[in-house]
Short mmCIF file of C-alpha atoms in Angstrom, two decimals:
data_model
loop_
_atom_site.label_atom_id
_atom_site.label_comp_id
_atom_site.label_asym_id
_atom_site.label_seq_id
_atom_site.Cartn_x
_atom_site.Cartn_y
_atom_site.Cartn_z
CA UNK A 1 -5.79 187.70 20.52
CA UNK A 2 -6.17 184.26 21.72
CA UNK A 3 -9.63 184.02 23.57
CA UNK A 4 -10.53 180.42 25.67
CA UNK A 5 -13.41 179.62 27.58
CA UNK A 6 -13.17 176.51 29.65
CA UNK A 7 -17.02 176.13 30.32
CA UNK A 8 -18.70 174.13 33.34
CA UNK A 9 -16.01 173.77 35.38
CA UNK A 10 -15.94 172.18 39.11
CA UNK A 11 -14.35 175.22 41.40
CA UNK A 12 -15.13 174.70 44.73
CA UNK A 13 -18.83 174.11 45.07
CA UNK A 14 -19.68 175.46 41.69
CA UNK A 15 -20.10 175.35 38.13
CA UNK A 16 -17.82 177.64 36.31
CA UNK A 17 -16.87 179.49 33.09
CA UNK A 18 -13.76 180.57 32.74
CA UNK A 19 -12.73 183.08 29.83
CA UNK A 20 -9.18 183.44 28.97
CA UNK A 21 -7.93 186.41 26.68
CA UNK A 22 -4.21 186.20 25.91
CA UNK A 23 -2.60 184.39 28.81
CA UNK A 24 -4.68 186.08 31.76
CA UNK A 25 -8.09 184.92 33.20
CA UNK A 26 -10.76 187.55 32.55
CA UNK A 27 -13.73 186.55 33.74
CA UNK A 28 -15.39 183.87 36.43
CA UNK A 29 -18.81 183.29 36.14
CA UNK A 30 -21.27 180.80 37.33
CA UNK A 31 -23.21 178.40 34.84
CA UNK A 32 -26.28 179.61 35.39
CA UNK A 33 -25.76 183.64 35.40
CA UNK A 34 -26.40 185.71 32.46
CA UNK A 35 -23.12 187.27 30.80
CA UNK A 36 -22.02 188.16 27.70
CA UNK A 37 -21.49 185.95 24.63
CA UNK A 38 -18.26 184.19 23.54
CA UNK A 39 -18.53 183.49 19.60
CA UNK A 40 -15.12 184.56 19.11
CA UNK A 41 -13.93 182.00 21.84
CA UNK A 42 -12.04 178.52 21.23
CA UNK A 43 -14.17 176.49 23.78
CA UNK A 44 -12.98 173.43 25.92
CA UNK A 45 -16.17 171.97 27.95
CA UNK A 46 -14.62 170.37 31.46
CA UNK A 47 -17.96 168.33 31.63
CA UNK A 48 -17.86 169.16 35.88
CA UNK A 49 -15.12 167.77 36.40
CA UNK A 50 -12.67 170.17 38.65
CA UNK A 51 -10.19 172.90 37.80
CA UNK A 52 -7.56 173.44 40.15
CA UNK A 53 -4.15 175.52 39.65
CA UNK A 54 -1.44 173.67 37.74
CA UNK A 55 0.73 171.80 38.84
CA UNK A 56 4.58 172.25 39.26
CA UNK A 57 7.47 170.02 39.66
CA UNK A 58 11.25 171.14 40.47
CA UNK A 59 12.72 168.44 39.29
CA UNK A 60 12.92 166.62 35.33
CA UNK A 61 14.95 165.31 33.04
CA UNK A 62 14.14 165.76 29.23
CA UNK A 63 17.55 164.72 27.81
CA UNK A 64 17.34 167.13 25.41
CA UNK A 65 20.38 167.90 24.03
CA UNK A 66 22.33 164.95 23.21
CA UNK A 67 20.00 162.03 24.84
CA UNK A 68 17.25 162.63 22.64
CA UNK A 69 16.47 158.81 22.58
CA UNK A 70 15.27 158.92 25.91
CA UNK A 71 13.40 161.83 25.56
CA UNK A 72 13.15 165.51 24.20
CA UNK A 73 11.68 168.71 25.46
CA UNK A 74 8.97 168.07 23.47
CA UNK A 75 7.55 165.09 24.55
CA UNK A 76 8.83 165.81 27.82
CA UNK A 77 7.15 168.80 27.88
CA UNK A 78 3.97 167.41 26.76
CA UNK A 79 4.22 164.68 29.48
CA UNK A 80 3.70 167.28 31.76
CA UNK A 81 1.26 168.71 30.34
CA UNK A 82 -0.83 165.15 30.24
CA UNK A 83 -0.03 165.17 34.24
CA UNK A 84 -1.50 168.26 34.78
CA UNK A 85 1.71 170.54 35.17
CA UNK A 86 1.78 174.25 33.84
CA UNK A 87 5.69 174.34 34.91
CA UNK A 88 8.93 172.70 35.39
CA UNK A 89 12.33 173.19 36.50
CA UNK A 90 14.80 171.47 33.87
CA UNK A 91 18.02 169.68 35.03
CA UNK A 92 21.20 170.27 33.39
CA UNK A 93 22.67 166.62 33.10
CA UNK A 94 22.47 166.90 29.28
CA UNK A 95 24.80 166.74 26.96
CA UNK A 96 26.73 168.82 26.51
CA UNK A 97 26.12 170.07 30.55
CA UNK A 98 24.70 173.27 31.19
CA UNK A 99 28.12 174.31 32.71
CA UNK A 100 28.41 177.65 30.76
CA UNK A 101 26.85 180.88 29.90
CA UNK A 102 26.49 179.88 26.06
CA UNK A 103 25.45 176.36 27.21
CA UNK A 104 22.53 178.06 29.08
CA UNK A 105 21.52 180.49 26.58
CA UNK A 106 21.13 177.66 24.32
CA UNK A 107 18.95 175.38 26.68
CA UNK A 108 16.69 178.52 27.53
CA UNK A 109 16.31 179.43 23.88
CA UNK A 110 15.36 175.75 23.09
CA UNK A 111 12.86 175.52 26.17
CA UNK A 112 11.26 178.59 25.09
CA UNK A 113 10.88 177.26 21.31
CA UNK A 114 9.82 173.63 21.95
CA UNK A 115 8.23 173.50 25.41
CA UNK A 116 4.42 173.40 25.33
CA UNK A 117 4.71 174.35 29.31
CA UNK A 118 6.86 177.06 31.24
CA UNK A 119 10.14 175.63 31.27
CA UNK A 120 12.71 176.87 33.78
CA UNK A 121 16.65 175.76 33.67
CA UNK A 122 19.20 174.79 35.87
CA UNK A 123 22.53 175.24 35.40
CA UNK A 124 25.21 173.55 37.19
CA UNK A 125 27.79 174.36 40.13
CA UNK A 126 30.44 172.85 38.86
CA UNK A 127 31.87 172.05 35.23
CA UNK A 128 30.80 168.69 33.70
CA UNK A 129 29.11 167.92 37.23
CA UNK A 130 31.62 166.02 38.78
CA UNK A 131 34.99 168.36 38.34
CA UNK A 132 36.51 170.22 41.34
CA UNK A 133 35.93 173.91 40.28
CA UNK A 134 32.97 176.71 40.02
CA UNK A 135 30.96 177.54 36.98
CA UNK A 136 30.10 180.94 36.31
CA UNK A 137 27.36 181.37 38.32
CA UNK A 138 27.05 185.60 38.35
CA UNK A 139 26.70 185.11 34.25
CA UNK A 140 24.50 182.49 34.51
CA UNK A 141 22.32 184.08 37.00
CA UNK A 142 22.41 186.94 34.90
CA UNK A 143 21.14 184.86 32.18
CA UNK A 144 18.14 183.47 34.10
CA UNK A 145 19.43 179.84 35.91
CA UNK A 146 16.79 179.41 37.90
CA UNK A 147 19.17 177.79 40.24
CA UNK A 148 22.35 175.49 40.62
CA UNK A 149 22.84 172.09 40.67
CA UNK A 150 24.88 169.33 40.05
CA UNK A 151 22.01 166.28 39.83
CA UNK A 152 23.13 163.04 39.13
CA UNK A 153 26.18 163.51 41.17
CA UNK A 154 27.01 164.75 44.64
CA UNK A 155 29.63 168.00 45.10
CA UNK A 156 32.36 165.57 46.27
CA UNK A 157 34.23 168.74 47.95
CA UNK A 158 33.19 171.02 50.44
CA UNK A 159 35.22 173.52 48.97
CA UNK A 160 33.30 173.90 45.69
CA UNK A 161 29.95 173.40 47.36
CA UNK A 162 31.19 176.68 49.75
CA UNK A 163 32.25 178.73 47.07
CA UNK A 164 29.03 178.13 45.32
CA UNK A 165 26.99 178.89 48.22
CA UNK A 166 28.45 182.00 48.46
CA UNK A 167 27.88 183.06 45.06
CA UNK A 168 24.71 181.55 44.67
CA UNK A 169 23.58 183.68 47.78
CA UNK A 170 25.03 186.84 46.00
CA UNK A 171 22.58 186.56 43.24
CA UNK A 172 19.68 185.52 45.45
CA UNK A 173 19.63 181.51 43.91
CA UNK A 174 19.32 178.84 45.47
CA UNK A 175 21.80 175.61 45.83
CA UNK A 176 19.73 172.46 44.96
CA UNK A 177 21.71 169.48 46.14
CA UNK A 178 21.69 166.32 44.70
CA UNK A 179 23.55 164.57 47.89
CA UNK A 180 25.67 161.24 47.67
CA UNK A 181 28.72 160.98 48.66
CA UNK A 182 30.88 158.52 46.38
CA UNK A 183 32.85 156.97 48.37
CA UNK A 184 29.52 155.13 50.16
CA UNK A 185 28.18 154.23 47.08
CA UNK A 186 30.16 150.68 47.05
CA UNK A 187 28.91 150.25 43.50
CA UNK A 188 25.43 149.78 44.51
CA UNK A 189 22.35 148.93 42.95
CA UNK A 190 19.57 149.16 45.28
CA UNK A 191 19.62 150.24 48.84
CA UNK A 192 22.19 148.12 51.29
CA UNK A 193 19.67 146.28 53.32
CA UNK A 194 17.84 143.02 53.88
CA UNK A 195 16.46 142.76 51.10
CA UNK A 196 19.69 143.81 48.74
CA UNK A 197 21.25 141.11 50.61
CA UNK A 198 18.62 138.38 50.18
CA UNK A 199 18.62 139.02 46.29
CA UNK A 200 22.79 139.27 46.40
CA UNK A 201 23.01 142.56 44.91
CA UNK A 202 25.16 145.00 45.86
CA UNK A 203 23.85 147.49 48.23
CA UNK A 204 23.92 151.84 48.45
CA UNK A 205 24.76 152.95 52.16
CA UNK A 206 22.41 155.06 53.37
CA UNK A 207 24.94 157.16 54.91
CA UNK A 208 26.14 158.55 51.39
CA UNK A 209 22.77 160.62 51.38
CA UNK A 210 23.01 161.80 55.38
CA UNK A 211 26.31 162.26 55.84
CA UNK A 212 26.75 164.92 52.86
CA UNK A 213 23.24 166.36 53.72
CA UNK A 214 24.72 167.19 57.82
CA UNK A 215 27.77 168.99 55.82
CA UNK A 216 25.97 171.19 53.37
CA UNK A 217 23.47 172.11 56.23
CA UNK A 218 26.42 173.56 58.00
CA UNK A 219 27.79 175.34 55.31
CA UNK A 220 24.50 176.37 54.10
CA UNK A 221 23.99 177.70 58.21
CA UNK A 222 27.18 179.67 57.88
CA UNK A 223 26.43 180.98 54.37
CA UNK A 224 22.51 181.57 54.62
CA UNK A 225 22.01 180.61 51.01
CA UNK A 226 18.53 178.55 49.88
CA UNK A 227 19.35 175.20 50.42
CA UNK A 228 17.28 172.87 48.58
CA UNK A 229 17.70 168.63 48.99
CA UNK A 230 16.48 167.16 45.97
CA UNK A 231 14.64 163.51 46.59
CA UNK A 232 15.54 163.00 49.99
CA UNK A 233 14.85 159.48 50.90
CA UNK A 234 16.33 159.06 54.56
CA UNK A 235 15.25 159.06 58.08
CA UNK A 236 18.42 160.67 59.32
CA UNK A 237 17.99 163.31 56.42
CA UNK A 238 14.51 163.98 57.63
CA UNK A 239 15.79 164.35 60.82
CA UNK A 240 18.97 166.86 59.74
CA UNK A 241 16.45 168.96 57.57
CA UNK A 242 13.85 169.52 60.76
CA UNK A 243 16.68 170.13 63.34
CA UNK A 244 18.17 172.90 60.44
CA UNK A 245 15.11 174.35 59.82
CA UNK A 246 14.35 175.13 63.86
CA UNK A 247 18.04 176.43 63.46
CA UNK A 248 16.82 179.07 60.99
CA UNK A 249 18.62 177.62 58.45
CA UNK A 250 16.55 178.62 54.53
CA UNK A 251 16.55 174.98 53.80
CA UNK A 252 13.73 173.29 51.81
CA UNK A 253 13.37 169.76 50.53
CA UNK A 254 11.49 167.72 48.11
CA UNK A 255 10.16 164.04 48.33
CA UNK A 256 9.12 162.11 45.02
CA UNK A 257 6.67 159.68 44.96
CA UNK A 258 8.26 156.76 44.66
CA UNK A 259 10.16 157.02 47.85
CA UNK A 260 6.54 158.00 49.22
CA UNK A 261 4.51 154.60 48.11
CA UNK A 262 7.39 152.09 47.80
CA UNK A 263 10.55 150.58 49.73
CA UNK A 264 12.68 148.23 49.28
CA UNK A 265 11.12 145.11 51.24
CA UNK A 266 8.87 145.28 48.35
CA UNK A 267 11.30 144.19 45.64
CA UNK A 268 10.94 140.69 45.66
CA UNK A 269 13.54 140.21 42.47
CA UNK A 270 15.83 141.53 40.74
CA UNK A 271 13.51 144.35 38.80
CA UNK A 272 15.13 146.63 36.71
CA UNK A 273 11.98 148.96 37.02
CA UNK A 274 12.99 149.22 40.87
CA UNK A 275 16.55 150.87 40.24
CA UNK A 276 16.39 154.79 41.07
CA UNK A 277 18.96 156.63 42.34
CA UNK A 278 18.56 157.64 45.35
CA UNK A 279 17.07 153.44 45.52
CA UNK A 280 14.00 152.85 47.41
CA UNK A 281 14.84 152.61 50.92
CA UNK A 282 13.77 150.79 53.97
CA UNK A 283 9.91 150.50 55.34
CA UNK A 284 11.53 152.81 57.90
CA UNK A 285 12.62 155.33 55.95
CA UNK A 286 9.48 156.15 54.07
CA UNK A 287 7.24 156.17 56.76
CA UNK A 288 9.93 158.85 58.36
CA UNK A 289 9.60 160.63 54.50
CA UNK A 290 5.84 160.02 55.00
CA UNK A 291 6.07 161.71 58.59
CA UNK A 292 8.20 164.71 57.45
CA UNK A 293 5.98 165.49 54.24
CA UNK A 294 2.56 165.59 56.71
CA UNK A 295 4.44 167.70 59.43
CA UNK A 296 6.25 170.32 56.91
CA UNK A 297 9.60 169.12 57.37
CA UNK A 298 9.54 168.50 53.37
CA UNK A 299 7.94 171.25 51.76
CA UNK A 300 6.90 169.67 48.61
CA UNK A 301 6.80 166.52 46.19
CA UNK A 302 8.86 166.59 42.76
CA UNK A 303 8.50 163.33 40.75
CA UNK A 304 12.71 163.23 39.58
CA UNK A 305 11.43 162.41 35.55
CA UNK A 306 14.03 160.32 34.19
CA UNK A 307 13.24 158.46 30.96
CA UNK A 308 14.91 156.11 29.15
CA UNK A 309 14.71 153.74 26.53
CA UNK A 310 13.73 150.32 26.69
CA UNK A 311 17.23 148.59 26.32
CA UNK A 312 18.28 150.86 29.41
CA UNK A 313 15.43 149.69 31.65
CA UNK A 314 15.75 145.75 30.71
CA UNK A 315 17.90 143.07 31.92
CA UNK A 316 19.18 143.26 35.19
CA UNK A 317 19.41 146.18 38.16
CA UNK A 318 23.26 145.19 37.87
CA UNK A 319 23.14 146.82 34.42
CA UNK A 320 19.95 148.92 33.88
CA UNK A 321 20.11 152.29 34.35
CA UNK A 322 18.90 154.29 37.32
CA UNK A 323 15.20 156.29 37.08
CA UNK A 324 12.00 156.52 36.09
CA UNK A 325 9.54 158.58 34.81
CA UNK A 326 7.14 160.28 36.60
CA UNK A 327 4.90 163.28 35.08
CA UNK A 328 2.13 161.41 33.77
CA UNK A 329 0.95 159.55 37.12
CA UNK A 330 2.55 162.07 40.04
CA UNK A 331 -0.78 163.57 40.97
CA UNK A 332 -2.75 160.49 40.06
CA UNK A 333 -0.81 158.46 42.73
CA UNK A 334 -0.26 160.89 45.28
CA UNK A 335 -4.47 162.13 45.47
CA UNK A 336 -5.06 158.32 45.68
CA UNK A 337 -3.03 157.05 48.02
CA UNK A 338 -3.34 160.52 50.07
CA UNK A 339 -6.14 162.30 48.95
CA UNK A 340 -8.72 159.70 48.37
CA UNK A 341 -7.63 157.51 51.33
CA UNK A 342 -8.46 160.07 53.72
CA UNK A 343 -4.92 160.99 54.83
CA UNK A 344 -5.06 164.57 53.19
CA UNK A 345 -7.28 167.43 51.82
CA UNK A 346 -7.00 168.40 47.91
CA UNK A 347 -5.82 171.49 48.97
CA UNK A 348 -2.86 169.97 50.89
CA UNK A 349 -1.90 168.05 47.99
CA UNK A 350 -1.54 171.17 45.91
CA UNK A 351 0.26 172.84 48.24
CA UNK A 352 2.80 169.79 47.72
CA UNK A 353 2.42 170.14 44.13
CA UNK A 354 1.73 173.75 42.79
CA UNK A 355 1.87 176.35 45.36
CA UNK A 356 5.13 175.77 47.57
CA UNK A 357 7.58 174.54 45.07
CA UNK A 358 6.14 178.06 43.56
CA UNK A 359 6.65 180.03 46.66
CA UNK A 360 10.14 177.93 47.51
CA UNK A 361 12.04 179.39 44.26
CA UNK A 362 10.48 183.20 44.96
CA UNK A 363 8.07 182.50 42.02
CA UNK A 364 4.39 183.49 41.66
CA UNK A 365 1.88 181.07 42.86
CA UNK A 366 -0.88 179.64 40.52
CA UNK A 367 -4.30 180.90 41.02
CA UNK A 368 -8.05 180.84 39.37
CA UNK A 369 -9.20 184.11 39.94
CA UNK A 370 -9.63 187.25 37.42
CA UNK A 371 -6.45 189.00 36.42
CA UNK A 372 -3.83 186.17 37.39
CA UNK A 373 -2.26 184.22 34.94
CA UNK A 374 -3.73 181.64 33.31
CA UNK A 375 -1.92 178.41 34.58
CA UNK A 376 -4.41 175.50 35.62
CA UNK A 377 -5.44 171.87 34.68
CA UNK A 378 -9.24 170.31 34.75
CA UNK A 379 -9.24 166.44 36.36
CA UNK A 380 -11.74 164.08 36.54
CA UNK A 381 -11.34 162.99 40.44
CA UNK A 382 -14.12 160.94 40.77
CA UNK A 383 -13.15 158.09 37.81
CA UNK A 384 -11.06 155.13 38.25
CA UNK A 385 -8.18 154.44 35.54
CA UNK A 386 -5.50 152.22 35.25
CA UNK A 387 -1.92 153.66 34.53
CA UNK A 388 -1.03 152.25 31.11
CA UNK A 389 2.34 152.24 29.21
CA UNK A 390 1.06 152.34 25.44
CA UNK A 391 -1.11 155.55 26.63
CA UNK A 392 2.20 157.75 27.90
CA UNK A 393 3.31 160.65 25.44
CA UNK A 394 7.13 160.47 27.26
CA UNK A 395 9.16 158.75 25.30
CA UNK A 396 9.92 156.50 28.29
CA UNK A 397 7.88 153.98 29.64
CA UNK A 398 9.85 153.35 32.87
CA UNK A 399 7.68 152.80 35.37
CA UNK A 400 7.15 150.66 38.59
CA UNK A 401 3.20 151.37 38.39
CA UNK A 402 2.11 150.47 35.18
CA UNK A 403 -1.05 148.58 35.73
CA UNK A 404 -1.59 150.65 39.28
CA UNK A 405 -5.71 151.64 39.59
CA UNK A 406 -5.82 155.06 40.54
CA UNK A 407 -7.92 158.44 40.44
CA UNK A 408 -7.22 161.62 39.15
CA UNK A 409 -7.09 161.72 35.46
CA UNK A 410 -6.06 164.66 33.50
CA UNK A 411 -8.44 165.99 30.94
CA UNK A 412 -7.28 169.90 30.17
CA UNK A 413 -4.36 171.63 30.57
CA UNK A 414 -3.75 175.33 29.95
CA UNK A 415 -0.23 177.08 30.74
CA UNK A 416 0.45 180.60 30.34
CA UNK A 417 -3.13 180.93 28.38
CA UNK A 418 -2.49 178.13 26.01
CA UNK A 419 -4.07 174.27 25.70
CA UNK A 420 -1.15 172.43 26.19
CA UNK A 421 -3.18 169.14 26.62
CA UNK A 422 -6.24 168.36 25.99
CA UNK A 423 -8.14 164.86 25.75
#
């Protein structure tokens, strides 16, 4: 039996002892009361600092198969874990795709072998990602896709993106939409703008997010599948999702932090650390993103992890690729710039981060209490740190906020009953 007590731990107002037998939390008790003994115990002191639920993001890349360079579920796994995160949802971009029933079985075989974390999989809609047809999503669901998807590339067609719907909604999973529409792309590198046009690069319309989010709104209306917009980052989509959602429509939509603390007037060269896809947008747009996170129009924050090498993330945004990672300074940035400024409550924060991208996918939410599962992570809130490069365990080190001073440092980790990071 595998037996943990995470001693004096911050929950609420108290001090804490947690015991952990197997993967379920047997006992609460405070510091100071008399209880029984725990020789047999592995023990992990959290020195006051607090425990909270763990965290849980819908939305990484770990390359794994085929990119392995840029990262593998391993490391991307343990990333997580460093950030705090008991679970995430896989994309299926790898090579080869998760486009098949065999495909799948292989990724969820591998996840449940090499990822230190619960690891759940997409698979996609359509075959390769970008070809006009269905996958076989009844034996996929079957298999246990969490959901479908197509990141990395917009469903061109509304025809495919129908069809799916309507299977998707047979099986009770949710479409998670990955909107751009090619043809208002234009080759771009960063968002078409100002600022795009003051450094002479070529620009991404804006209207290659909206204009695909207003169709697959419709056909989700008509369909009443689980919509779910993956790193929205426009005004106008902000807009479509909140008029939907008063429709009745079962839409939900996540933000990542990027498109949350930076825009584009803020990229004062040509910065290869800046490229994302969907790009930073205008000062507009994220205070609209800002606006529809507080009010509930997006439901949650997913941080879009996408490593990659060195060579990839060097040179120029004309030829670097698109992403960065984001699972070892998510919470960190969002409780300072939200949470310590003022702007929030903890307890908002996790309900961005842990407890409705749970509740969005029909999942069981994370809690501390006796008999629930034992998915939480300690932090040290009260400590300033600076976000360092040479300390990530990702394989990639893409990121805009290396040298960033923030709070919110992660010290344990336990998913599913096991120390998945520890310092």
């Amino acid at each position: 039996m595998n037996k943990i007590l995470l001693k004096n731990a911050k929950l609420g107002h108290k001090l804490v002892n947690i015991a952990i037998e197997n993967d379920i939390i047997v006992s609460i008790d405070e510091v100071d009361s008399k209880h029984s003994e725990f020789n047999d115990y592995k023990i992990f002191d959290a020195l006051g600092n607090t425990v909270m639920p763990g965290l849980v993001d819908v939305h990484v890349h770990f390359r794994d198969s085929g990119l392995t360079y840029k990262e593998t579920i391993k490391t991307g796994s343990y990333a997580a874990a460093r950030g705090g995160f008991t679970t995430v949802f896989a994309m299926p971009n790898v090579k080869p795709v998760v486009d098949n029933p065999q495909a799948l079985k292989n990724m969820l075989s591998k996840n449940s072998t090499d990822s230190c974390i619960k690891t759940y999989q997409y698979a996609s809609i359509s075959s390769n990602l970008d070809k006009s047809d269905n996958t076989d999503i009844a034996a996929m669901a079957e298999l246990g896709a969490i959901a479908f998807t197509n990141d990395g590339h917009g469903v061109q067609t509304a025809g495919v993106m129908y069809k799916a719907m309507l299977e998707a909604k047979k099986h009770n999973k949710a479409i998670v939409a990955h909107v751009e529409d090619d043809s208002l792309i234009n080759n771009g590198v960063m968002n078409a703008g100002k600022a795009a046009d003051k450094l002479g690069l070529p620009g991404m319309n804006s209207l290659s997010e909206s204009s695909q989010l207003a169709r697959d709104l419709v056909l989700a209306y008509k369909t009443g599948v689980h919509y779910h917009v993956a790193h929205i980052s426009t005004a106008e989509s902000v807009t479509l999702v909140r008029i939907a959602k008063s429709m009745g429509v079962h839409v939900t939509a996540e933000v990542s932090p990027h498109h949350l603390l930076l825009d584009d007037s803020m990229i004062s060269m040509d910065n290869p650390m800046m490229k994302m896809n969907p790009p930073l947008r205008s000062p507009k747009d994220r205070a609209a993103l800002i606006a529809g996170l507080l009010d509930g129009t997006i439901d949650m924050v997913a941080t879009d992890h996408a490593p990659h090498s060195q060579e990839e993330k060097t040179g120029s945004m004309l030829t670097a690729s698109f992403g960065i990672v984001g699972l070892e300074t998510a919470f960190s940035l969002m409780y300072t710039k939200f949470v310590k400024s003022g702007l929030v409550s903890l307890n908002t924060l996790l309900d961005w981060m842990s407890y409705k991208p749970l509740k969005a996918f029909d999942l069981a939410i994370n809690k501390i209490e006796i008999g629930a599962k034992a998915n939480l992570t300690v932090m040290d809130l009260n400590h300033a740190y600076q976000i360092d490069a040479s300390q990530f365990v990702s394989k990639g080190k893409n990121s805009p906020f290396i040298g960033e001073k923030v709070f919110g440092k992660t010290l344990i980790t336990i998913s599913n009953g096991n120390v998945a990071y520890h310092i």
